[in-house]
């Protein structure tokens, strides 16, 4: 690994398309590992203004989309935090794993849920498994129910995630939501849990995005 290889990482981090293309023409290695385990593809996927031409060029040069940083982030987990589903589909078509678990706990859907239902649906359509359990024995919905994250739960559920998925303890996400809602109501006088998930599980006709989070 030489200067050009590390220069490629810097060019991708700077979103410098011209330099990235030049370095790739000079056979810089797109799979060089930089600081904290980041490759050029990680840098490109994490940029605030993702450049699809840079992503495409790196993938065409055989950049591995499944390398992960020292913190466990895959390129896909970084890309789904931006609204561009075309980039995500590009990575998935190149073999990116839609079910990678960051540190065994947070999967790609967890991060996509922050972006919106369109991103979640893109992943589900491409093989992401919302029922897959993490090292703690919970699905992504169980994790979000525990966190009480109203908007992320909404994005997952409207995209098609199954509220009846069970964790390792045999408790479904909807049952966990009900249990925690009752517990919170008992101690705090309010549910503090996702009305959206409860409504969806009980098949009520109107399921709207949250306006103020908890209630």
mmCIF file with all atom_site columns, C-alpha atoms in Angstrom:
data_model
loop_
_atom_site.group_PDB
_atom_site.id
_atom_site.type_symbol
_atom_site.label_atom_id
_atom_site.label_alt_id
_atom_site.label_comp_id
_atom_site.label_asym_id
_atom_site.label_entity_id
_atom_site.label_seq_id
_atom_site.pdbx_PDB_ins_code
_atom_site.Cartn_x
_atom_site.Cartn_y
_atom_site.Cartn_z
_atom_site.occupancy
_atom_site.B_iso_or_equiv
_atom_site.pdbx_formal_charge
_atom_site.auth_seq_id
_atom_site.auth_comp_id
_atom_site.auth_asym_id
_atom_site.auth_atom_id
_atom_site.pdbx_PDB_model_num
ATOM 1   C CA . UNK A 1 1   ? 0.000   0.000   0.000   1.00 0.00 ? 1   UNK A CA 1
ATOM 2   C CA . UNK A 1 2   ? 1.418   3.300   -1.102  1.00 0.00 ? 2   UNK A CA 1
ATOM 3   C CA . UNK A 1 3   ? 0.737   6.996   -1.300  1.00 0.00 ? 3   UNK A CA 1
ATOM 4   C CA . UNK A 1 4   ? -1.847  6.677   -4.082  1.00 0.00 ? 4   UNK A CA 1
ATOM 5   C CA . UNK A 1 5   ? -3.907  4.216   -2.071  1.00 0.00 ? 5   UNK A CA 1
ATOM 6   C CA . UNK A 1 6   ? -4.254  6.562   0.889   1.00 0.00 ? 6   UNK A CA 1
ATOM 7   C CA . UNK A 1 7   ? -4.688  9.545   -1.416  1.00 0.00 ? 7   UNK A CA 1
ATOM 8   C CA . UNK A 1 8   ? -7.745  7.783   -2.831  1.00 0.00 ? 8   UNK A CA 1
ATOM 9   C CA . UNK A 1 9   ? -9.320  7.677   0.624   1.00 0.00 ? 9   UNK A CA 1
ATOM 10  C CA . UNK A 1 10  ? -8.666  11.393  1.059   1.00 0.00 ? 10  UNK A CA 1
ATOM 11  C CA . UNK A 1 11  ? -10.077 12.196  -2.376  1.00 0.00 ? 11  UNK A CA 1
ATOM 12  C CA . UNK A 1 12  ? -13.256 10.255  -1.621  1.00 0.00 ? 12  UNK A CA 1
ATOM 13  C CA . UNK A 1 13  ? -13.594 12.023  1.739   1.00 0.00 ? 13  UNK A CA 1
ATOM 14  C CA . UNK A 1 14  ? -13.254 15.370  -0.073  1.00 0.00 ? 14  UNK A CA 1
ATOM 15  C CA . UNK A 1 15  ? -15.843 14.297  -2.663  1.00 0.00 ? 15  UNK A CA 1
ATOM 16  C CA . UNK A 1 16  ? -13.209 15.077  -5.323  1.00 0.00 ? 16  UNK A CA 1
ATOM 17  C CA . UNK A 1 17  ? -14.509 13.144  -8.317  1.00 0.00 ? 17  UNK A CA 1
ATOM 18  C CA . UNK A 1 18  ? -11.733 14.165  -10.700 1.00 0.00 ? 18  UNK A CA 1
ATOM 19  C CA . UNK A 1 19  ? -9.006  13.065  -8.313  1.00 0.00 ? 19  UNK A CA 1
ATOM 20  C CA . UNK A 1 20  ? -10.771 9.811   -7.459  1.00 0.00 ? 20  UNK A CA 1
ATOM 21  C CA . UNK A 1 21  ? -11.048 8.902   -11.138 1.00 0.00 ? 21  UNK A CA 1
ATOM 22  C CA . UNK A 1 22  ? -7.408  9.836   -11.776 1.00 0.00 ? 22  UNK A CA 1
ATOM 23  C CA . UNK A 1 23  ? -6.140  7.749   -8.864  1.00 0.00 ? 23  UNK A CA 1
ATOM 24  C CA . UNK A 1 24  ? -8.225  4.767   -9.934  1.00 0.00 ? 24  UNK A CA 1
ATOM 25  C CA . UNK A 1 25  ? -6.775  5.074   -13.443 1.00 0.00 ? 25  UNK A CA 1
ATOM 26  C CA . UNK A 1 26  ? -3.360  4.949   -11.774 1.00 0.00 ? 26  UNK A CA 1
ATOM 27  C CA . UNK A 1 27  ? -4.475  1.693   -10.092 1.00 0.00 ? 27  UNK A CA 1
ATOM 28  C CA . UNK A 1 28  ? -4.866  2.954   -6.552  1.00 0.00 ? 28  UNK A CA 1
ATOM 29  C CA . UNK A 1 29  ? -6.322  0.189   -4.370  1.00 0.00 ? 29  UNK A CA 1
ATOM 30  C CA . UNK A 1 30  ? -9.957  1.016   -3.435  1.00 0.00 ? 30  UNK A CA 1
ATOM 31  C CA . UNK A 1 31  ? -9.847  -1.495  -0.579  1.00 0.00 ? 31  UNK A CA 1
ATOM 32  C CA . UNK A 1 32  ? -7.020  0.163   1.308   1.00 0.00 ? 32  UNK A CA 1
ATOM 33  C CA . UNK A 1 33  ? -7.903  0.492   4.994   1.00 0.00 ? 33  UNK A CA 1
ATOM 34  C CA . UNK A 1 34  ? -7.368  3.951   6.453   1.00 0.00 ? 34  UNK A CA 1
ATOM 35  C CA . UNK A 1 35  ? -7.880  5.456   9.890   1.00 0.00 ? 35  UNK A CA 1
ATOM 36  C CA . UNK A 1 36  ? -10.507 3.709   12.006  1.00 0.00 ? 36  UNK A CA 1
ATOM 37  C CA . UNK A 1 37  ? -10.974 1.070   9.314   1.00 0.00 ? 37  UNK A CA 1
ATOM 38  C CA . UNK A 1 38  ? -12.452 3.438   6.741   1.00 0.00 ? 38  UNK A CA 1
ATOM 39  C CA . UNK A 1 39  ? -11.985 2.764   3.027   1.00 0.00 ? 39  UNK A CA 1
ATOM 40  C CA . UNK A 1 40  ? -12.561 5.148   0.120   1.00 0.00 ? 40  UNK A CA 1
ATOM 41  C CA . UNK A 1 41  ? -16.039 3.649   -0.300  1.00 0.00 ? 41  UNK A CA 1
ATOM 42  C CA . UNK A 1 42  ? -16.906 4.301   3.353   1.00 0.00 ? 42  UNK A CA 1
ATOM 43  C CA . UNK A 1 43  ? -15.830 7.916   2.934   1.00 0.00 ? 43  UNK A CA 1
ATOM 44  C CA . UNK A 1 44  ? -17.852 8.319   -0.253  1.00 0.00 ? 44  UNK A CA 1
ATOM 45  C CA . UNK A 1 45  ? -20.969 6.785   1.306   1.00 0.00 ? 45  UNK A CA 1
ATOM 46  C CA . UNK A 1 46  ? -20.753 8.964   4.404   1.00 0.00 ? 46  UNK A CA 1
ATOM 47  C CA . UNK A 1 47  ? -20.338 12.258  2.569   1.00 0.00 ? 47  UNK A CA 1
ATOM 48  C CA . UNK A 1 48  ? -23.092 14.807  3.056   1.00 0.00 ? 48  UNK A CA 1
ATOM 49  C CA . UNK A 1 49  ? -23.491 15.096  -0.722  1.00 0.00 ? 49  UNK A CA 1
ATOM 50  C CA . UNK A 1 50  ? -22.996 11.570  -2.002  1.00 0.00 ? 50  UNK A CA 1
ATOM 51  C CA . UNK A 1 51  ? -21.636 11.530  -5.543  1.00 0.00 ? 51  UNK A CA 1
ATOM 52  C CA . UNK A 1 52  ? -23.044 8.528   -7.433  1.00 0.00 ? 52  UNK A CA 1
ATOM 53  C CA . UNK A 1 53  ? -20.241 8.717   -10.007 1.00 0.00 ? 53  UNK A CA 1
ATOM 54  C CA . UNK A 1 54  ? -17.628 8.269   -7.291  1.00 0.00 ? 54  UNK A CA 1
ATOM 55  C CA . UNK A 1 55  ? -19.533 5.325   -5.822  1.00 0.00 ? 55  UNK A CA 1
ATOM 56  C CA . UNK A 1 56  ? -19.901 3.767   -9.264  1.00 0.00 ? 56  UNK A CA 1
ATOM 57  C CA . UNK A 1 57  ? -16.218 4.240   -10.090 1.00 0.00 ? 57  UNK A CA 1
ATOM 58  C CA . UNK A 1 58  ? -15.108 2.653   -6.814  1.00 0.00 ? 58  UNK A CA 1
ATOM 59  C CA . UNK A 1 59  ? -17.437 -0.313  -7.259  1.00 0.00 ? 59  UNK A CA 1
ATOM 60  C CA . UNK A 1 60  ? -16.285 -0.769  -10.860 1.00 0.00 ? 60  UNK A CA 1
ATOM 61  C CA . UNK A 1 61  ? -12.732 -0.855  -9.492  1.00 0.00 ? 61  UNK A CA 1
ATOM 62  C CA . UNK A 1 62  ? -13.849 -3.746  -7.242  1.00 0.00 ? 62  UNK A CA 1
ATOM 63  C CA . UNK A 1 63  ? -14.220 -1.864  -3.989  1.00 0.00 ? 63  UNK A CA 1
ATOM 64  C CA . UNK A 1 64  ? -15.637 -4.290  -1.418  1.00 0.00 ? 64  UNK A CA 1
ATOM 65  C CA . UNK A 1 65  ? -18.983 -2.952  -0.102  1.00 0.00 ? 65  UNK A CA 1
ATOM 66  C CA . UNK A 1 66  ? -18.912 -5.355  2.846   1.00 0.00 ? 66  UNK A CA 1
ATOM 67  C CA . UNK A 1 67  ? -15.769 -4.144  4.574   1.00 0.00 ? 67  UNK A CA 1
ATOM 68  C CA . UNK A 1 68  ? -16.654 -2.499  7.863   1.00 0.00 ? 68  UNK A CA 1
ATOM 69  C CA . UNK A 1 69  ? -15.005 0.144   9.999   1.00 0.00 ? 69  UNK A CA 1
ATOM 70  C CA . UNK A 1 70  ? -13.459 -0.522  13.384  1.00 0.00 ? 70  UNK A CA 1
ATOM 71  C CA . UNK A 1 71  ? -16.775 0.642   14.866  1.00 0.00 ? 71  UNK A CA 1
ATOM 72  C CA . UNK A 1 72  ? -18.605 -1.959  12.790  1.00 0.00 ? 72  UNK A CA 1
ATOM 73  C CA . UNK A 1 73  ? -20.192 0.264   10.149  1.00 0.00 ? 73  UNK A CA 1
ATOM 74  C CA . UNK A 1 74  ? -20.670 -1.146  6.667   1.00 0.00 ? 74  UNK A CA 1
ATOM 75  C CA . UNK A 1 75  ? -20.832 1.119   3.613   1.00 0.00 ? 75  UNK A CA 1
ATOM 76  C CA . UNK A 1 76  ? -24.541 0.363   3.353   1.00 0.00 ? 76  UNK A CA 1
ATOM 77  C CA . UNK A 1 77  ? -25.194 1.398   6.951   1.00 0.00 ? 77  UNK A CA 1
ATOM 78  C CA . UNK A 1 78  ? -23.600 4.750   6.173   1.00 0.00 ? 78  UNK A CA 1
ATOM 79  C CA . UNK A 1 79  ? -25.393 5.230   2.855   1.00 0.00 ? 79  UNK A CA 1
ATOM 80  C CA . UNK A 1 80  ? -28.897 4.532   4.185   1.00 0.00 ? 80  UNK A CA 1
ATOM 81  C CA . UNK A 1 81  ? -28.581 7.527   6.485   1.00 0.00 ? 81  UNK A CA 1
ATOM 82  C CA . UNK A 1 82  ? -28.879 9.712   3.376   1.00 0.00 ? 82  UNK A CA 1
ATOM 83  C CA . UNK A 1 83  ? -32.131 9.902   1.343   1.00 0.00 ? 83  UNK A CA 1
ATOM 84  C CA . UNK A 1 84  ? -30.701 8.651   -1.977  1.00 0.00 ? 84  UNK A CA 1
ATOM 85  C CA . UNK A 1 85  ? -32.137 5.169   -2.570  1.00 0.00 ? 85  UNK A CA 1
ATOM 86  C CA . UNK A 1 86  ? -30.333 4.940   -5.931  1.00 0.00 ? 86  UNK A CA 1
ATOM 87  C CA . UNK A 1 87  ? -26.989 4.834   -4.112  1.00 0.00 ? 87  UNK A CA 1
ATOM 88  C CA . UNK A 1 88  ? -28.297 2.139   -1.790  1.00 0.00 ? 88  UNK A CA 1
ATOM 89  C CA . UNK A 1 89  ? -29.561 0.062   -4.708  1.00 0.00 ? 89  UNK A CA 1
ATOM 90  C CA . UNK A 1 90  ? -26.173 0.467   -6.379  1.00 0.00 ? 90  UNK A CA 1
ATOM 91  C CA . UNK A 1 91  ? -24.448 -0.943  -3.301  1.00 0.00 ? 91  UNK A CA 1
ATOM 92  C CA . UNK A 1 92  ? -26.955 -3.774  -2.945  1.00 0.00 ? 92  UNK A CA 1
ATOM 93  C CA . UNK A 1 93  ? -26.555 -4.713  -6.603  1.00 0.00 ? 93  UNK A CA 1
ATOM 94  C CA . UNK A 1 94  ? -22.802 -4.848  -5.976  1.00 0.00 ? 94  UNK A CA 1
ATOM 95  C CA . UNK A 1 95  ? -23.343 -7.404  -3.218  1.00 0.00 ? 95  UNK A CA 1
ATOM 96  C CA . UNK A 1 96  ? -23.662 -5.269  -0.082  1.00 0.00 ? 96  UNK A CA 1
ATOM 97  C CA . UNK A 1 97  ? -25.146 -7.286  2.790   1.00 0.00 ? 97  UNK A CA 1
ATOM 98  C CA . UNK A 1 98  ? -28.568 -5.827  3.739   1.00 0.00 ? 98  UNK A CA 1
ATOM 99  C CA . UNK A 1 99  ? -28.503 -7.730  7.040   1.00 0.00 ? 99  UNK A CA 1
ATOM 100 C CA . UNK A 1 100 ? -25.128 -6.700  8.454   1.00 0.00 ? 100 UNK A CA 1
ATOM 101 C CA . UNK A 1 101 ? -25.246 -6.166  12.214  1.00 0.00 ? 101 UNK A CA 1
ATOM 102 C CA . UNK A 1 102 ? -23.092 -3.379  13.597  1.00 0.00 ? 102 UNK A CA 1
ATOM 103 C CA . UNK A 1 103 ? -21.385 -4.904  16.598  1.00 0.00 ? 103 UNK A CA 1
ATOM 104 C CA . UNK A 1 104 ? -24.045 -7.594  16.569  1.00 0.00 ? 104 UNK A CA 1
ATOM 105 C CA . UNK A 1 105 ? -26.745 -5.162  17.674  1.00 0.00 ? 105 UNK A CA 1
ATOM 106 C CA . UNK A 1 106 ? -27.864 -2.578  15.075  1.00 0.00 ? 106 UNK A CA 1
ATOM 107 C CA . UNK A 1 107 ? -28.694 -3.709  11.553  1.00 0.00 ? 107 UNK A CA 1
ATOM 108 C CA . UNK A 1 108 ? -29.060 -1.721  8.339   1.00 0.00 ? 108 UNK A CA 1
ATOM 109 C CA . UNK A 1 109 ? -32.806 -1.245  8.876   1.00 0.00 ? 109 UNK A CA 1
ATOM 110 C CA . UNK A 1 110 ? -32.133 0.427   12.213  1.00 0.00 ? 110 UNK A CA 1
ATOM 111 C CA . UNK A 1 111 ? -30.225 3.220   10.470  1.00 0.00 ? 111 UNK A CA 1
ATOM 112 C CA . UNK A 1 112 ? -32.588 3.350   7.491   1.00 0.00 ? 112 UNK A CA 1
ATOM 113 C CA . UNK A 1 113 ? -35.541 3.884   9.829   1.00 0.00 ? 113 UNK A CA 1
ATOM 114 C CA . UNK A 1 114 ? -34.145 7.323   10.613  1.00 0.00 ? 114 UNK A CA 1
ATOM 115 C CA . UNK A 1 115 ? -34.238 8.282   6.922   1.00 0.00 ? 115 UNK A CA 1
ATOM 116 C CA . UNK A 1 116 ? -37.794 7.313   6.018   1.00 0.00 ? 116 UNK A CA 1
ATOM 117 C CA . UNK A 1 117 ? -40.190 4.573   4.864   1.00 0.00 ? 117 UNK A CA 1
ATOM 118 C CA . UNK A 1 118 ? -38.985 4.749   1.248   1.00 0.00 ? 118 UNK A CA 1
ATOM 119 C CA . UNK A 1 119 ? -35.468 3.791   2.298   1.00 0.00 ? 119 UNK A CA 1
ATOM 120 C CA . UNK A 1 120 ? -36.789 1.026   4.548   1.00 0.00 ? 120 UNK A CA 1
ATOM 121 C CA . UNK A 1 121 ? -38.969 -0.380  1.771   1.00 0.00 ? 121 UNK A CA 1
ATOM 122 C CA . UNK A 1 122 ? -36.034 -0.335  -0.650  1.00 0.00 ? 122 UNK A CA 1
ATOM 123 C CA . UNK A 1 123 ? -34.072 -2.503  1.763   1.00 0.00 ? 123 UNK A CA 1
ATOM 124 C CA . UNK A 1 124 ? -36.978 -4.847  2.487   1.00 0.00 ? 124 UNK A CA 1
ATOM 125 C CA . UNK A 1 125 ? -37.546 -5.313  -1.248  1.00 0.00 ? 125 UNK A CA 1
ATOM 126 C CA . UNK A 1 126 ? -33.851 -6.113  -1.664  1.00 0.00 ? 126 UNK A CA 1
ATOM 127 C CA . UNK A 1 127 ? -33.682 -8.778  1.027   1.00 0.00 ? 127 UNK A CA 1
ATOM 128 C CA . UNK A 1 128 ? -33.300 -6.996  4.350   1.00 0.00 ? 128 UNK A CA 1
ATOM 129 C CA . UNK A 1 129 ? -34.859 -9.177  7.060   1.00 0.00 ? 129 UNK A CA 1
ATOM 130 C CA . UNK A 1 130 ? -36.793 -7.210  9.678   1.00 0.00 ? 130 UNK A CA 1
ATOM 131 C CA . UNK A 1 131 ? -37.291 -10.395 11.708  1.00 0.00 ? 131 UNK A CA 1
ATOM 132 C CA . UNK A 1 132 ? -33.581 -11.104 12.117  1.00 0.00 ? 132 UNK A CA 1
ATOM 133 C CA . UNK A 1 133 ? -32.517 -11.017 15.764  1.00 0.00 ? 133 UNK A CA 1
ATOM 134 C CA . UNK A 1 134 ? -29.431 -9.261  17.062  1.00 0.00 ? 134 UNK A CA 1
ATOM 135 C CA . UNK A 1 135 ? -26.986 -10.603 19.651  1.00 0.00 ? 135 UNK A CA 1
ATOM 136 C CA . UNK A 1 136 ? -29.378 -9.499  22.398  1.00 0.00 ? 136 UNK A CA 1
ATOM 137 C CA . UNK A 1 137 ? -32.185 -11.560 20.871  1.00 0.00 ? 137 UNK A CA 1
ATOM 138 C CA . UNK A 1 138 ? -34.246 -8.631  19.584  1.00 0.00 ? 138 UNK A CA 1
ATOM 139 C CA . UNK A 1 139 ? -35.461 -7.623  16.128  1.00 0.00 ? 139 UNK A CA 1
ATOM 140 C CA . UNK A 1 140 ? -35.025 -4.047  14.946  1.00 0.00 ? 140 UNK A CA 1
ATOM 141 C CA . UNK A 1 141 ? -38.626 -3.291  15.947  1.00 0.00 ? 141 UNK A CA 1
ATOM 142 C CA . UNK A 1 142 ? -38.036 -4.600  19.462  1.00 0.00 ? 142 UNK A CA 1
ATOM 143 C CA . UNK A 1 143 ? -34.973 -2.370  19.744  1.00 0.00 ? 143 UNK A CA 1
ATOM 144 C CA . UNK A 1 144 ? -36.928 0.703   18.651  1.00 0.00 ? 144 UNK A CA 1
ATOM 145 C CA . UNK A 1 145 ? -39.862 -0.130  20.927  1.00 0.00 ? 145 UNK A CA 1
ATOM 146 C CA . UNK A 1 146 ? -37.441 -0.248  23.865  1.00 0.00 ? 146 UNK A CA 1
ATOM 147 C CA . UNK A 1 147 ? -36.002 3.090   22.782  1.00 0.00 ? 147 UNK A CA 1
ATOM 148 C CA . UNK A 1 148 ? -39.504 4.502   22.336  1.00 0.00 ? 148 UNK A CA 1
ATOM 149 C CA . UNK A 1 149 ? -38.545 6.049   19.003  1.00 0.00 ? 149 UNK A CA 1
ATOM 150 C CA . UNK A 1 150 ? -41.899 7.018   17.498  1.00 0.00 ? 150 UNK A CA 1
ATOM 151 C CA . UNK A 1 151 ? -40.756 8.235   14.086  1.00 0.00 ? 151 UNK A CA 1
ATOM 152 C CA . UNK A 1 152 ? -38.413 5.315   13.379  1.00 0.00 ? 152 UNK A CA 1
ATOM 153 C CA . UNK A 1 153 ? -41.094 2.800   14.358  1.00 0.00 ? 153 UNK A CA 1
ATOM 154 C CA . UNK A 1 154 ? -43.533 4.535   12.028  1.00 0.00 ? 154 UNK A CA 1
ATOM 155 C CA . UNK A 1 155 ? -41.069 4.395   9.126   1.00 0.00 ? 155 UNK A CA 1
ATOM 156 C CA . UNK A 1 156 ? -40.485 0.679   9.617   1.00 0.00 ? 156 UNK A CA 1
ATOM 157 C CA . UNK A 1 157 ? -44.108 -0.301  10.043  1.00 0.00 ? 157 UNK A CA 1
ATOM 158 C CA . UNK A 1 158 ? -45.547 1.639   7.104   1.00 0.00 ? 158 UNK A CA 1
ATOM 159 C CA . UNK A 1 159 ? -42.818 0.151   4.917   1.00 0.00 ? 159 UNK A CA 1
ATOM 160 C CA . UNK A 1 160 ? -44.064 -3.327  5.780   1.00 0.00 ? 160 UNK A CA 1
ATOM 161 C CA . UNK A 1 161 ? -42.133 -4.547  8.824   1.00 0.00 ? 161 UNK A CA 1
ATOM 162 C CA . UNK A 1 162 ? -44.123 -7.190  10.716  1.00 0.00 ? 162 UNK A CA 1
ATOM 163 C CA . UNK A 1 163 ? -45.240 -5.982  14.156  1.00 0.00 ? 163 UNK A CA 1
ATOM 164 C CA . UNK A 1 164 ? -45.838 -9.591  15.197  1.00 0.00 ? 164 UNK A CA 1
ATOM 165 C CA . UNK A 1 165 ? -42.205 -10.652 14.832  1.00 0.00 ? 165 UNK A CA 1
ATOM 166 C CA . UNK A 1 166 ? -41.008 -12.367 18.029  1.00 0.00 ? 166 UNK A CA 1
ATOM 167 C CA . UNK A 1 167 ? -37.747 -11.954 19.874  1.00 0.00 ? 167 UNK A CA 1
ATOM 168 C CA . UNK A 1 168 ? -35.683 -14.716 21.467  1.00 0.00 ? 168 UNK A CA 1
ATOM 169 C CA . UNK A 1 169 ? -37.905 -14.562 24.548  1.00 0.00 ? 169 UNK A CA 1
ATOM 170 C CA . UNK A 1 170 ? -40.968 -15.266 22.412  1.00 0.00 ? 170 UNK A CA 1
ATOM 171 C CA . UNK A 1 171 ? -42.471 -11.796 22.809  1.00 0.00 ? 171 UNK A CA 1
ATOM 172 C CA . UNK A 1 172 ? -43.757 -10.037 19.695  1.00 0.00 ? 172 UNK A CA 1
ATOM 173 C CA . UNK A 1 173 ? -42.941 -6.400  19.022  1.00 0.00 ? 173 UNK A CA 1
ATOM 174 C CA . UNK A 1 174 ? -46.594 -5.465  19.392  1.00 0.00 ? 174 UNK A CA 1
ATOM 175 C CA . UNK A 1 175 ? -46.896 -7.299  22.728  1.00 0.00 ? 175 UNK A CA 1
ATOM 176 C CA . UNK A 1 176 ? -43.726 -5.629  23.978  1.00 0.00 ? 176 UNK A CA 1
ATOM 177 C CA . UNK A 1 177 ? -45.160 -2.247  22.987  1.00 0.00 ? 177 UNK A CA 1
ATOM 178 C CA . UNK A 1 178 ? -48.362 -2.968  24.902  1.00 0.00 ? 178 UNK A CA 1
ATOM 179 C CA . UNK A 1 179 ? -46.480 -4.203  27.969  1.00 0.00 ? 179 UNK A CA 1
ATOM 180 C CA . UNK A 1 180 ? -44.173 -1.196  28.081  1.00 0.00 ? 180 UNK A CA 1
ATOM 181 C CA . UNK A 1 181 ? -47.086 1.152   27.425  1.00 0.00 ? 181 UNK A CA 1
ATOM 182 C CA . UNK A 1 182 ? -48.984 -0.230  30.408  1.00 0.00 ? 182 UNK A CA 1
ATOM 183 C CA . UNK A 1 183 ? -45.879 -0.116  32.585  1.00 0.00 ? 183 UNK A CA 1
ATOM 184 C CA . UNK A 1 184 ? -45.183 3.484   31.645  1.00 0.00 ? 184 UNK A CA 1
ATOM 185 C CA . UNK A 1 185 ? -48.797 4.459   32.181  1.00 0.00 ? 185 UNK A CA 1
ATOM 186 C CA . UNK A 1 186 ? -48.698 2.899   35.620  1.00 0.00 ? 186 UNK A CA 1
ATOM 187 C CA . UNK A 1 187 ? -45.632 4.856   36.733  1.00 0.00 ? 187 UNK A CA 1
ATOM 188 C CA . UNK A 1 188 ? -45.841 8.055   34.694  1.00 0.00 ? 188 UNK A CA 1
ATOM 189 C CA . UNK A 1 189 ? -49.497 8.473   33.798  1.00 0.00 ? 189 UNK A CA 1
ATOM 190 C CA . UNK A 1 190 ? -48.836 8.206   30.052  1.00 0.00 ? 190 UNK A CA 1
ATOM 191 C CA . UNK A 1 191 ? -47.866 5.458   27.670  1.00 0.00 ? 191 UNK A CA 1
ATOM 192 C CA . UNK A 1 192 ? -44.614 6.947   26.408  1.00 0.00 ? 192 UNK A CA 1
ATOM 193 C CA . UNK A 1 193 ? -44.595 4.331   23.671  1.00 0.00 ? 193 UNK A CA 1
ATOM 194 C CA . UNK A 1 194 ? -45.492 4.307   20.013  1.00 0.00 ? 194 UNK A CA 1
ATOM 195 C CA . UNK A 1 195 ? -49.189 4.861   19.389  1.00 0.00 ? 195 UNK A CA 1
ATOM 196 C CA . UNK A 1 196 ? -48.448 4.066   15.754  1.00 0.00 ? 196 UNK A CA 1
ATOM 197 C CA . UNK A 1 197 ? -47.201 0.574   16.496  1.00 0.00 ? 197 UNK A CA 1
ATOM 198 C CA . UNK A 1 198 ? -50.154 -0.161  18.755  1.00 0.00 ? 198 UNK A CA 1
ATOM 199 C CA . UNK A 1 199 ? -52.616 1.137   16.181  1.00 0.00 ? 199 UNK A CA 1
ATOM 200 C CA . UNK A 1 200 ? -50.992 -0.868  13.410  1.00 0.00 ? 200 UNK A CA 1
ATOM 201 C CA . UNK A 1 201 ? -50.999 -4.026  15.474  1.00 0.00 ? 201 UNK A CA 1
ATOM 202 C CA . UNK A 1 202 ? -54.659 -3.594  16.316  1.00 0.00 ? 202 UNK A CA 1
ATOM 203 C CA . UNK A 1 203 ? -55.418 -2.893  12.631  1.00 0.00 ? 203 UNK A CA 1
ATOM 204 C CA . UNK A 1 204 ? -57.031 0.467   13.218  1.00 0.00 ? 204 UNK A CA 1
ATOM 205 C CA . UNK A 1 205 ? -57.930 2.250   9.974   1.00 0.00 ? 205 UNK A CA 1
ATOM 206 C CA . UNK A 1 206 ? -55.972 5.464   10.451  1.00 0.00 ? 206 UNK A CA 1
ATOM 207 C CA . UNK A 1 207 ? -52.226 5.172   10.910  1.00 0.00 ? 207 UNK A CA 1
ATOM 208 C CA . UNK A 1 208 ? -50.599 8.581   10.660  1.00 0.00 ? 208 UNK A CA 1
ATOM 209 C CA . UNK A 1 209 ? -47.003 9.684   11.184  1.00 0.00 ? 209 UNK A CA 1
ATOM 210 C CA . UNK A 1 210 ? -46.258 11.108  14.620  1.00 0.00 ? 210 UNK A CA 1
ATOM 211 C CA . UNK A 1 211 ? -46.433 14.880  15.061  1.00 0.00 ? 211 UNK A CA 1
ATOM 212 C CA . UNK A 1 212 ? -44.925 15.278  18.502  1.00 0.00 ? 212 UNK A CA 1
ATOM 213 C CA . UNK A 1 213 ? -43.279 11.962  19.249  1.00 0.00 ? 213 UNK A CA 1
ATOM 214 C CA . UNK A 1 214 ? -44.539 10.431  22.487  1.00 0.00 ? 214 UNK A CA 1
ATOM 215 C CA . UNK A 1 215 ? -47.894 11.101  24.089  1.00 0.00 ? 215 UNK A CA 1
#
